[in-house]
Tab-separated table of C-alpha atoms in Angstrom:
chain	number	residue	atom	x	y	z
A	13	LEU	CA	0.000	0.000	0.000
A	14	VAL	CA	1.438	3.389	-0.999
A	15	GLN	CA	0.648	6.031	1.579
A	16	VAL	CA	-0.569	9.127	-0.238
A	17	HIS	CA	-0.437	12.427	1.543
A	18	GLY	CA	-2.743	15.271	0.733
A	19	GLN	CA	-1.881	18.835	1.611
A	20	GLY	CA	-4.338	20.889	3.611
A	21	GLY	CA	-4.715	24.647	3.460
A	22	VAL	CA	-4.086	24.969	-0.278
A	23	LYS	CA	-6.105	27.718	-1.945
A	24	PHE	CA	-6.955	26.930	-5.573
A	25	GLN	CA	-7.570	29.826	-7.953
A	26	ASN	CA	-8.141	29.802	-11.686
A	27	TRP	CA	-5.799	31.830	-13.866
A	28	ALA	CA	-8.004	34.917	-14.105
A	29	LYS	CA	-8.568	34.804	-10.328
A	30	THR	CA	-12.306	34.997	-10.973
A	31	TYR	CA	-13.050	31.672	-9.226
A	32	GLY	CA	-11.402	29.765	-6.433
A	33	SER	CA	-11.943	27.145	-3.757
A	34	SER	CA	-10.201	25.685	-0.718
A	35	PRO	CA	-9.940	21.924	-1.151
A	36	GLU	CA	-9.799	19.998	2.131
A	37	LEU	CA	-6.895	17.972	0.711
A	38	TYR	CA	-4.744	18.698	-2.342
A	39	PHE	CA	-2.872	15.841	-4.040
A	40	GLN	CA	-0.148	15.689	-6.675
A	41	PRO	CA	0.039	11.974	-7.450
A	42	THR	CA	2.931	10.424	-9.376
A	43	SER	CA	1.347	7.055	-10.215
A	44	VAL	CA	-1.914	5.297	-11.013
A	45	GLU	CA	-1.620	3.428	-7.691
A	46	GLU	CA	-1.638	6.726	-5.823
A	47	ILE	CA	-4.700	7.970	-7.702
A	48	ARG	CA	-6.528	4.712	-6.943
A	49	GLU	CA	-5.738	5.219	-3.311
A	50	ILE	CA	-6.994	8.805	-3.285
A	51	LEU	CA	-10.269	7.598	-4.833
A	52	GLU	CA	-10.483	4.839	-2.189
A	53	MET	CA	-9.905	7.364	0.598
A	54	ALA	CA	-12.559	9.648	-0.904
A	55	ARG	CA	-15.035	6.760	-0.945
A	56	GLN	CA	-14.338	5.863	2.696
A	57	ARG	CA	-14.720	9.460	3.880
A	58	ASP	CA	-17.643	10.181	1.557
A	59	LYS	CA	-15.768	12.969	-0.223
A	60	ARG	CA	-15.818	14.090	-3.824
A	61	VAL	CA	-12.759	14.400	-6.026
A	62	LYS	CA	-11.923	17.040	-8.618
A	63	VAL	CA	-9.077	16.569	-11.069
A	64	VAL	CA	-7.452	19.793	-12.251
A	65	GLY	CA	-4.892	20.559	-14.965
A	66	GLY	CA	-3.531	24.034	-15.594
A	67	GLY	CA	-6.488	25.675	-13.823
A	68	HIS	CA	-6.999	27.996	-16.757
A	69	SER	CA	-10.764	27.719	-17.276
A	70	PRO	CA	-12.550	31.036	-16.704
A	71	SER	CA	-15.315	29.298	-14.710
A	72	ASP	CA	-15.696	27.189	-11.568
A	73	ILE	CA	-15.575	23.880	-13.478
A	74	ALA	CA	-12.458	22.804	-11.536
A	75	CYS	CA	-13.439	24.012	-8.053
A	76	THR	CA	-14.109	21.789	-5.041
A	77	ASP	CA	-14.010	21.956	-1.248
A	78	ASP	CA	-13.313	18.229	-0.967
A	79	PHE	CA	-10.307	16.483	-2.566
A	80	MET	CA	-8.386	18.013	-5.455
A	81	ILE	CA	-6.000	16.052	-7.653
A	82	GLN	CA	-3.516	18.132	-9.622
A	83	MET	CA	-1.977	16.012	-12.410
A	84	GLY	CA	1.181	18.068	-12.967
A	85	LYS	CA	3.554	15.276	-11.912
A	86	MET	CA	2.118	12.801	-14.417
A	87	ASN	CA	3.401	14.638	-17.461
A	88	ARG	CA	5.596	12.322	-19.516
A	89	VAL	CA	5.647	11.666	-23.226
A	90	LEU	CA	5.181	7.885	-23.295
A	91	LYS	CA	5.554	7.084	-26.965
A	92	VAL	CA	6.143	8.788	-30.310
A	93	ASP	CA	5.073	6.773	-33.360
A	94	LYS	CA	6.756	8.459	-36.321
A	95	GLU	CA	5.077	6.261	-38.879
A	96	LYS	CA	1.521	6.940	-37.735
A	97	GLN	CA	2.532	10.466	-36.641
A	98	GLN	CA	0.951	9.850	-33.252
A	99	VAL	CA	2.072	10.610	-29.732
A	100	VAL	CA	0.964	9.051	-26.427
A	101	VAL	CA	1.247	11.339	-23.398
A	102	GLU	CA	0.235	11.313	-19.754
A	103	GLY	CA	-2.839	13.439	-18.990
A	104	GLY	CA	-0.934	15.993	-16.907
A	105	ILE	CA	1.514	17.158	-19.589
A	106	PHE	CA	1.289	20.840	-20.481
A	107	LEU	CA	0.796	21.514	-24.190
A	108	SER	CA	3.686	23.982	-23.950
A	109	GLU	CA	5.989	21.037	-23.063
A	110	LEU	CA	4.383	18.783	-25.649
A	111	ASN	CA	4.907	21.350	-28.444
A	112	VAL	CA	8.653	21.456	-27.776
A	113	GLU	CA	8.869	17.667	-27.453
A	114	LEU	CA	7.006	17.064	-30.739
A	115	SER	CA	9.206	19.593	-32.491
A	116	LYS	CA	12.276	17.465	-31.638
A	117	HIS	CA	10.645	14.626	-33.570
A	118	GLY	CA	9.640	16.850	-36.511
A	119	LEU	CA	5.967	16.700	-35.543
A	120	ALA	CA	3.299	19.183	-34.431
A	121	LEU	CA	-0.356	19.414	-33.463
A	122	ALA	CA	-2.389	20.647	-36.442
A	123	ASN	CA	-4.248	23.162	-34.280
A	124	LEU	CA	-3.800	24.687	-30.832
A	125	GLY	CA	-5.655	27.171	-28.661
A	126	ALA	CA	-4.251	30.536	-27.621
A	127	VAL	CA	-2.865	29.244	-24.341
A	128	SER	CA	-0.450	26.349	-23.844
A	129	GLU	CA	-0.234	26.367	-20.039
A	130	VAL	CA	-2.995	23.769	-20.128
A	131	THR	CA	-2.855	19.995	-19.781
A	132	ALA	CA	-3.642	17.347	-22.389
A	133	ALA	CA	-6.482	15.896	-20.294
A	134	GLY	CA	-7.822	19.356	-19.421
A	135	VAL	CA	-7.878	20.638	-22.975
A	136	ILE	CA	-10.126	17.804	-24.021
A	137	GLY	CA	-12.156	18.076	-20.825
A	138	THR	CA	-13.611	21.426	-21.827
A	139	GLY	CA	-13.483	21.346	-25.630
A	140	THR	CA	-10.709	23.871	-26.229
A	141	HIS	CA	-10.779	25.226	-29.774
A	142	ASN	CA	-8.999	27.573	-32.108
A	143	THR	CA	-10.077	28.499	-35.615
A	144	GLY	CA	-10.078	26.997	-39.114
A	145	ILE	CA	-13.114	25.618	-40.889
A	146	LYS	CA	-11.095	22.580	-42.045
A	147	HIS	CA	-10.125	21.917	-38.412
A	148	GLY	CA	-12.251	20.601	-35.572
A	149	ILE	CA	-11.941	21.595	-31.922
A	150	LEU	CA	-8.794	20.255	-30.209
A	151	PRO	CA	-10.397	17.014	-28.959
A	152	THR	CA	-10.903	15.937	-32.591
A	153	GLN	CA	-7.118	15.361	-32.679
A	154	VAL	CA	-7.451	12.684	-29.976
A	155	VAL	CA	-7.466	9.143	-31.390
A	156	ALA	CA	-7.350	7.196	-28.114
A	157	LEU	CA	-7.251	7.683	-24.361
A	158	THR	CA	-7.220	5.694	-21.133
A	159	LEU	CA	-9.650	6.450	-18.348
A	160	LEU	CA	-9.402	5.466	-14.689
A	161	THR	CA	-12.967	5.130	-13.437
A	162	ALA	CA	-14.397	5.668	-9.953
A	163	SER	CA	-14.184	1.934	-9.257
A	164	GLY	CA	-10.455	1.892	-10.027
A	165	GLU	CA	-10.824	0.130	-13.385
A	166	ILE	CA	-8.741	1.319	-16.361
A	167	LEU	CA	-10.592	1.609	-19.682
A	168	GLU	CA	-8.869	1.852	-23.058
A	169	CYS	CA	-11.016	3.988	-25.354
A	170	SER	CA	-10.870	4.696	-29.093
A	171	GLU	CA	-13.078	4.571	-32.215
A	172	SER	CA	-12.831	0.766	-32.084
A	173	ILE	CA	-12.728	-0.037	-28.335
A	174	ASN	CA	-15.356	1.348	-25.940
A	175	ALA	CA	-16.469	3.626	-28.779
A	176	ASP	CA	-19.321	5.189	-26.792
A	177	ILE	CA	-17.139	6.026	-23.830
A	178	PHE	CA	-14.595	7.409	-26.310
A	179	GLN	CA	-17.083	9.886	-27.828
A	180	ALA	CA	-18.140	10.892	-24.327
A	181	SER	CA	-14.653	11.211	-22.862
A	182	ARG	CA	-13.174	13.254	-25.723
A	183	LEU	CA	-15.100	16.060	-24.027
A	184	HIS	CA	-15.515	14.728	-20.498
A	185	LEU	CA	-16.005	17.810	-18.246
A	186	GLY	CA	-13.967	15.966	-15.623
A	187	SER	CA	-17.113	13.962	-14.892
A	188	LEU	CA	-16.245	10.459	-16.116
A	189	GLY	CA	-13.017	9.591	-14.324
A	190	VAL	CA	-9.332	10.457	-14.415
A	191	VAL	CA	-7.810	10.684	-17.899
A	192	LEU	CA	-4.448	8.943	-17.554
A	193	THR	CA	-3.125	9.001	-21.108
A	194	VAL	CA	-4.075	10.710	-24.351
A	195	THR	CA	-3.049	9.731	-27.884
A	196	PHE	CA	-2.911	12.667	-30.301
A	197	GLN	CA	-2.877	12.499	-34.071
A	198	CYS	CA	-0.086	14.840	-35.168
A	199	VAL	CA	1.113	16.267	-38.486
A	200	PRO	CA	4.628	17.004	-39.774
A	201	GLN	CA	6.084	20.123	-38.183
A	202	PHE	CA	5.169	23.317	-40.067
A	203	TYR	CA	5.693	27.071	-40.065
A	204	LEU	CA	2.886	29.596	-40.209
A	205	HIS	CA	2.705	32.916	-41.986
A	206	GLU	CA	0.394	35.288	-40.148
A	207	VAL	CA	-1.012	38.382	-41.810
A	208	ALA	CA	-3.285	40.841	-40.026
A	209	PHE	CA	-4.975	43.650	-41.948
A	210	PRO	CA	-7.804	46.144	-41.288
A	211	SER	CA	-11.314	45.850	-42.707
A	212	THR	CA	-14.893	46.654	-41.712
A	213	LEU	CA	-17.547	44.453	-40.189
A	214	SER	CA	-19.940	44.768	-43.124
A	215	GLN	CA	-17.181	43.879	-45.616
A	216	VAL	CA	-16.027	40.819	-43.706
A	217	LEU	CA	-19.567	39.524	-43.256
A	218	GLU	CA	-20.334	40.159	-46.919
A	219	HIS	CA	-17.287	38.123	-48.026
A	220	LEU	CA	-17.185	35.540	-45.255
A	221	ASP	CA	-17.048	32.559	-47.610
A	222	ASP	CA	-14.103	34.019	-49.518
A	223	HIS	CA	-12.151	34.530	-46.304
A	224	LEU	CA	-12.907	30.996	-45.158
A	225	LYS	CA	-11.683	29.606	-48.484
A	226	ARG	CA	-8.658	31.861	-48.661
A	227	SER	CA	-7.012	31.102	-45.329
A	228	GLN	CA	-6.698	27.854	-43.430
A	229	TYR	CA	-6.814	29.460	-39.966
A	230	PHE	CA	-8.940	32.551	-40.505
A	231	ARG	CA	-10.317	34.641	-37.641
A	232	PHE	CA	-11.292	38.240	-37.166
A	233	LEU	CA	-11.489	40.700	-34.320
A	234	TRP	CA	-14.355	43.162	-34.253
A	235	PHE	CA	-14.035	46.355	-32.202
A	236	PRO	CA	-17.445	46.934	-30.612
A	237	HIS	CA	-18.987	50.423	-30.844
A	238	SER	CA	-17.397	50.755	-34.300
A	239	GLU	CA	-17.231	49.157	-37.760
A	240	ASN	CA	-13.526	48.352	-37.287
A	241	VAL	CA	-12.291	44.828	-37.862
A	242	SER	CA	-8.855	43.248	-37.883
A	243	VAL	CA	-8.734	40.217	-40.174
A	244	ILE	CA	-6.132	37.569	-39.330
A	245	TYR	CA	-4.945	34.937	-41.777
A	246	GLN	CA	-2.585	32.162	-40.681
A	247	ASP	CA	-1.313	29.737	-43.291
A	248	PRO	CA	1.437	27.136	-43.629
A	249	THR	CA	4.505	28.567	-45.348
A	250	THR	CA	8.064	27.800	-46.395
A	251	LYS	CA	9.211	31.387	-45.731
A	252	PRO	CA	11.942	31.937	-43.126
A	253	PRO	CA	10.850	33.173	-39.652
A	254	SER	CA	10.424	36.944	-39.379
A	255	SER	CA	8.399	39.454	-37.394
A	256	SER	CA	7.298	43.081	-37.585
A	257	ALA	CA	9.193	43.974	-34.444
A	258	SER	CA	7.947	47.533	-33.875
A	259	TRP	CA	4.545	45.965	-33.297
A	260	LEU	CA	5.866	44.297	-30.130
A	261	TRP	CA	6.981	47.651	-28.818
A	262	ASP	CA	3.517	49.080	-29.530
A	263	TYR	CA	2.064	46.078	-27.814
A	264	ALA	CA	4.143	46.440	-24.650
A	265	VAL	CA	3.438	50.155	-24.401
A	266	GLY	CA	-0.111	49.637	-25.620
A	267	TYR	CA	-0.722	47.060	-22.931
A	268	TYR	CA	0.071	49.369	-19.996
A	269	LEU	CA	-1.756	52.260	-21.578
A	270	LEU	CA	-4.843	50.136	-22.268
A	271	GLU	CA	-5.052	48.902	-18.694
A	272	PHE	CA	-4.812	52.463	-17.400
A	273	LEU	CA	-7.430	53.798	-19.825
A	274	LEU	CA	-9.836	50.947	-19.100
A	275	TRP	CA	-9.439	51.646	-15.392
A	276	ILE	CA	-10.343	55.298	-15.977
A	277	SER	CA	-13.319	54.169	-18.054
A	278	THR	CA	-14.736	52.371	-15.012
A	279	PHE	CA	-15.614	55.891	-13.775
A	280	VAL	CA	-16.681	57.221	-17.205
A	281	PRO	CA	-18.061	54.200	-19.133
A	282	SER	CA	-18.759	56.248	-22.279
A	283	LEU	CA	-14.979	56.398	-22.851
A	284	VAL	CA	-14.896	52.720	-23.833
A	285	CYS	CA	-16.122	53.357	-27.359
A	286	TRP	CA	-13.270	55.859	-27.870
A	287	ILE	CA	-10.712	53.535	-26.293
A	288	ASN	CA	-11.742	50.766	-28.705
A	289	ARG	CA	-11.330	53.118	-31.668
A	290	PHE	CA	-8.049	54.546	-30.425
A	291	PHE	CA	-6.517	51.094	-29.998
A	292	PHE	CA	-7.692	49.959	-33.378
A	293	TRP	CA	-5.948	53.008	-34.855
A	294	LEU	CA	-2.834	52.501	-32.708
A	295	LEU	CA	-2.264	48.767	-33.159
A	296	PHE	CA	-4.517	47.306	-35.822
A	297	SER	CA	-4.938	49.855	-38.584
A	298	SER	CA	-1.889	48.786	-40.586
A	299	ARG	CA	-0.882	45.451	-42.055
A	300	VAL	CA	1.297	43.239	-39.828
A	301	GLU	CA	3.113	40.029	-40.791
A	302	ASN	CA	4.852	37.303	-38.801
A	303	VAL	CA	6.377	33.955	-39.692
A	304	ALA	CA	7.247	31.405	-36.992
A	305	ILE	CA	6.949	27.745	-36.079
A	306	SER	CA	3.239	26.846	-35.858
A	307	TYR	CA	2.820	26.720	-32.094
A	308	LYS	CA	4.393	30.135	-31.589
A	309	ILE	CA	1.862	31.706	-33.966
A	310	PHE	CA	-1.105	29.840	-32.450
A	311	ASN	CA	-0.157	30.964	-28.936
A	312	TYR	CA	-0.591	34.507	-27.878
A	313	GLU	CA	-0.384	35.880	-24.419
A	314	CYS	CA	-3.612	36.775	-22.647
A	315	ARG	CA	-1.984	39.377	-20.481
A	316	PHE	CA	-5.123	40.582	-18.816
A	317	LYS	CA	-7.267	39.070	-16.156
A	318	GLN	CA	-10.683	38.954	-17.750
A	319	HIS	CA	-14.237	37.655	-17.782
A	320	VAL	CA	-15.073	35.710	-20.926
A	321	GLN	CA	-18.072	34.252	-22.720
A	322	ASP	CA	-17.680	32.140	-25.839
A	323	TRP	CA	-20.563	30.428	-27.627
A	324	ALA	CA	-20.663	28.424	-30.840
A	325	ILE	CA	-23.515	29.017	-33.289
A	326	PRO	CA	-24.234	27.319	-36.634
A	327	ILE	CA	-21.903	28.934	-39.158
A	328	GLU	CA	-24.726	30.199	-41.352
A	329	LYS	CA	-25.950	32.400	-38.460
A	330	THR	CA	-22.660	34.328	-38.158
A	331	LYS	CA	-23.746	37.467	-39.971
A	332	GLU	CA	-27.165	37.740	-38.371
A	333	ALA	CA	-25.868	37.224	-34.824
A	334	LEU	CA	-23.025	39.740	-35.107
A	335	LEU	CA	-25.234	42.399	-36.661
A	336	GLU	CA	-27.744	41.854	-33.864
A	337	LEU	CA	-25.043	42.256	-31.232
A	338	LYS	CA	-23.886	45.439	-32.948
A	339	ALA	CA	-27.428	46.818	-33.082
A	340	ALA	CA	-27.974	45.979	-29.409
A	341	LEU	CA	-24.863	47.991	-28.472
A	342	GLU	CA	-25.972	50.913	-30.655
A	343	ASN	CA	-29.510	50.952	-29.271
A	344	ASN	CA	-28.500	50.782	-25.645
A	345	PRO	CA	-25.999	53.471	-24.617
A	346	LYS	CA	-25.676	51.774	-21.215
A	347	LEU	CA	-24.113	48.658	-22.741
A	348	VAL	CA	-20.330	48.772	-22.590
A	349	ALA	CA	-18.246	46.257	-24.549
A	350	HIS	CA	-14.469	46.007	-24.401
A	351	TYR	CA	-12.557	45.043	-27.534
A	352	PRO	CA	-12.153	42.654	-29.160
A	353	VAL	CA	-15.054	40.433	-30.032
A	354	GLU	CA	-13.111	37.503	-31.446
A	355	VAL	CA	-14.767	35.469	-34.193
A	356	ARG	CA	-13.450	31.983	-35.005
A	357	PHE	CA	-14.635	28.960	-36.961
A	358	ALA	CA	-14.546	25.192	-36.477
A	359	ARG	CA	-15.600	22.085	-38.361
A	360	GLY	CA	-18.475	19.894	-37.168
A	361	ASP	CA	-17.657	16.663	-35.330
A	362	GLU	CA	-19.209	13.599	-33.637
A	363	ILE	CA	-18.122	14.270	-30.042
A	364	TRP	CA	-21.262	14.096	-27.914
A	365	LEU	CA	-20.850	17.296	-25.899
A	366	SER	CA	-18.901	19.248	-28.503
A	367	PRO	CA	-20.372	22.696	-29.236
A	368	CYS	CA	-19.678	21.730	-32.873
A	369	PHE	CA	-21.569	18.422	-32.639
A	370	GLN	CA	-22.770	17.638	-36.181
A	371	ARG	CA	-22.482	21.203	-37.462
A	372	ASP	CA	-19.815	23.586	-38.727
A	373	SER	CA	-19.734	26.425	-36.254
A	374	CYS	CA	-18.778	30.000	-35.594
A	375	TYR	CA	-17.478	30.863	-32.119
A	376	ILE	CA	-18.128	34.418	-30.941
A	377	ASN	CA	-15.944	35.248	-27.961
A	378	ILE	CA	-16.648	38.357	-25.850
A	379	ILE	CA	-14.500	39.673	-23.013
A	380	MET	CA	-14.610	42.217	-20.265
A	381	TYR	CA	-11.175	43.056	-18.910
A	382	ARG	CA	-10.533	43.650	-15.229
A	383	PRO	CA	-8.071	46.564	-15.149
A	384	TYR	CA	-5.857	46.223	-12.038
A	385	GLY	CA	-8.182	43.458	-10.909
A	386	LYS	CA	-11.200	45.778	-10.741
A	387	ASN	CA	-14.525	44.336	-11.845
A	388	VAL	CA	-16.324	46.189	-14.617
A	389	PRO	CA	-20.137	45.951	-14.719
A	390	ARG	CA	-20.947	43.410	-17.396
A	391	LEU	CA	-24.281	41.842	-16.588
A	392	ASN	CA	-26.326	43.693	-19.221
A	393	TYR	CA	-23.802	42.950	-21.966
A	394	TRP	CA	-23.598	39.304	-20.878
A	395	LEU	CA	-27.366	38.794	-20.892
A	396	THR	CA	-27.816	40.579	-24.212
A	397	TYR	CA	-25.101	38.419	-25.778
A	398	GLU	CA	-26.440	35.164	-24.281
A	399	GLY	CA	-29.924	36.021	-25.510
A	400	ILE	CA	-28.673	36.476	-29.081
A	401	MET	CA	-26.586	33.280	-28.936
A	402	LYS	CA	-29.499	31.216	-27.594
A	403	LYS	CA	-31.864	32.600	-30.186
A	404	HIS	CA	-29.522	31.374	-32.948
A	405	GLY	CA	-29.138	27.883	-31.531
A	406	GLY	CA	-25.872	28.597	-29.717
A	407	ARG	CA	-23.989	26.281	-27.371
A	408	PRO	CA	-21.664	27.723	-24.699
A	409	HIS	CA	-17.973	26.843	-24.417
A	410	TRP	CA	-17.778	24.485	-21.416
A	411	ALA	CA	-14.769	26.217	-19.834
A	412	LYS	CA	-16.306	29.679	-19.860
A	413	ALA	CA	-18.882	31.251	-17.569
A	414	HIS	CA	-22.477	30.729	-18.725
A	415	SER	CA	-25.881	30.480	-17.094
A	416	CYS	CA	-27.175	27.293	-18.739
A	417	THR	CA	-28.694	24.367	-16.885
A	418	ARG	CA	-29.592	20.775	-17.719
A	419	LYS	CA	-32.822	21.851	-19.419
A	420	ASP	CA	-30.825	23.994	-21.857
A	421	PHE	CA	-28.266	21.268	-22.544
A	422	GLU	CA	-30.965	18.696	-23.261
A	423	LYS	CA	-32.255	21.018	-26.000
A	424	MET	CA	-28.802	21.906	-27.334
A	425	TYR	CA	-27.221	18.451	-27.436
A	426	PRO	CA	-28.961	15.533	-29.165
A	427	ALA	CA	-26.500	13.146	-27.449
A	428	PHE	CA	-26.911	14.640	-23.959
A	429	PRO	CA	-28.969	11.700	-22.605
A	430	LYS	CA	-26.352	9.283	-23.965
A	431	PHE	CA	-23.614	11.193	-22.155
A	432	CYS	CA	-25.626	11.147	-18.929
A	433	SER	CA	-26.135	7.416	-19.060
A	434	VAL	CA	-22.401	6.805	-19.626
A	435	ARG	CA	-21.591	9.152	-16.746
A	436	GLU	CA	-24.047	7.435	-14.423
A	437	LYS	CA	-22.635	4.029	-15.321
A	438	LEU	CA	-19.009	5.094	-14.810
A	439	ASP	CA	-19.600	7.211	-11.699
A	440	PRO	CA	-22.797	6.017	-10.012
A	441	ALA	CA	-21.933	7.661	-6.675
A	442	GLY	CA	-21.124	11.026	-8.268
A	443	ILE	CA	-17.641	11.127	-6.797
A	444	PHE	CA	-16.412	13.357	-9.669
A	445	LEU	CA	-19.200	15.939	-9.377
A	446	ASN	CA	-18.940	19.506	-8.080
A	447	SER	CA	-21.324	22.451	-8.017
A	448	TYR	CA	-20.618	23.397	-11.654
A	449	LEU	CA	-21.434	19.856	-12.803
A	450	GLU	CA	-24.559	19.632	-10.658
A	451	LYS	CA	-26.014	22.496	-12.668
A	452	VAL	CA	-25.181	20.579	-15.838
A	453	PHE	CA	-26.572	17.200	-14.796
A	454	TYR	CA	-29.378	18.003	-12.316
């Protein structure tokens, strides 16, 4: 019997410091045996268990007052199969480490989110995504995984073994068990050429199909309270690495200035529309180009603590939804919206709880920054946005704050009952639940 020791008095906080909890015991296991023992101890003391990765989710999905398991010590690359271009990793590996490791073998992940301080098991737990209509959300790159269930059994899951559990656990919400290993389908290492150029909202929406055809990883940023848009193309290239360096200087200066101005705007909210326009002019009104290895272009630093909402709607609703959001801001002078509204695209998939389940989707991501940690009133903006997203058949990003309950999810997800029955089979006692998940399942 290995004796596992949990730490008391650890305060868990998510990255944006918008949610936190004080787990009774905090564990950092180094082996499957230890995890089994933690689960056994939880059963004996009638405690719940929450597994956490990088703790990046801007919601309380990872919070618990009972036992918390942080997987950071189970972070090895177990196997690289050059022929199949696949890699098997432990669930606790950070993508930032995996990117570097893959690069040594001449491989890469075809798509990554903006942040790499997240774990392999966590990324698939919440359905992390980026952009590219030929690319699915990140979990679509997972071809197999192993799951340690509440009873201590290890299940191998893939398209061919435990296929149902596989489609459930590729987006598992931390509710099915502990993801021990993940097998990713990779691609040969590649460089990306990024071009950002100014446009207007009406132009981009008019020519959306052209943009989607023209660039493999196309996204755009809309600056609320204006027509301003920054269009971003990222495409594989053979050009040598290069960067428009003055932009970084603008960015560093711009960053401190923006935080200060947004703080001032908490006293005079009507300034926000001018701040958005000023920053578009300062940083986004000219063409910018960068070339670097793929993961360096996919990653960009979220320097600000922020509140975020991010819903996926059917791609054909993109124009209507954005124009409605714009009209809502114009018709209600009290609504304040920080820049940017980030618009990204993803291919439909078969993962049961994927926001892109069986439909190509557009993700519309809104943020409210917290200058110097100060909260900015956002409720009206949030509710207006959620109303528009719901009206167009939207589904919220699982990692972000949202106000949906089981009733909503049953309408949104045709496979929701299937997921529930798998969850109830694998975790009949609800040992992996927390208050976030209770809202989802009860």
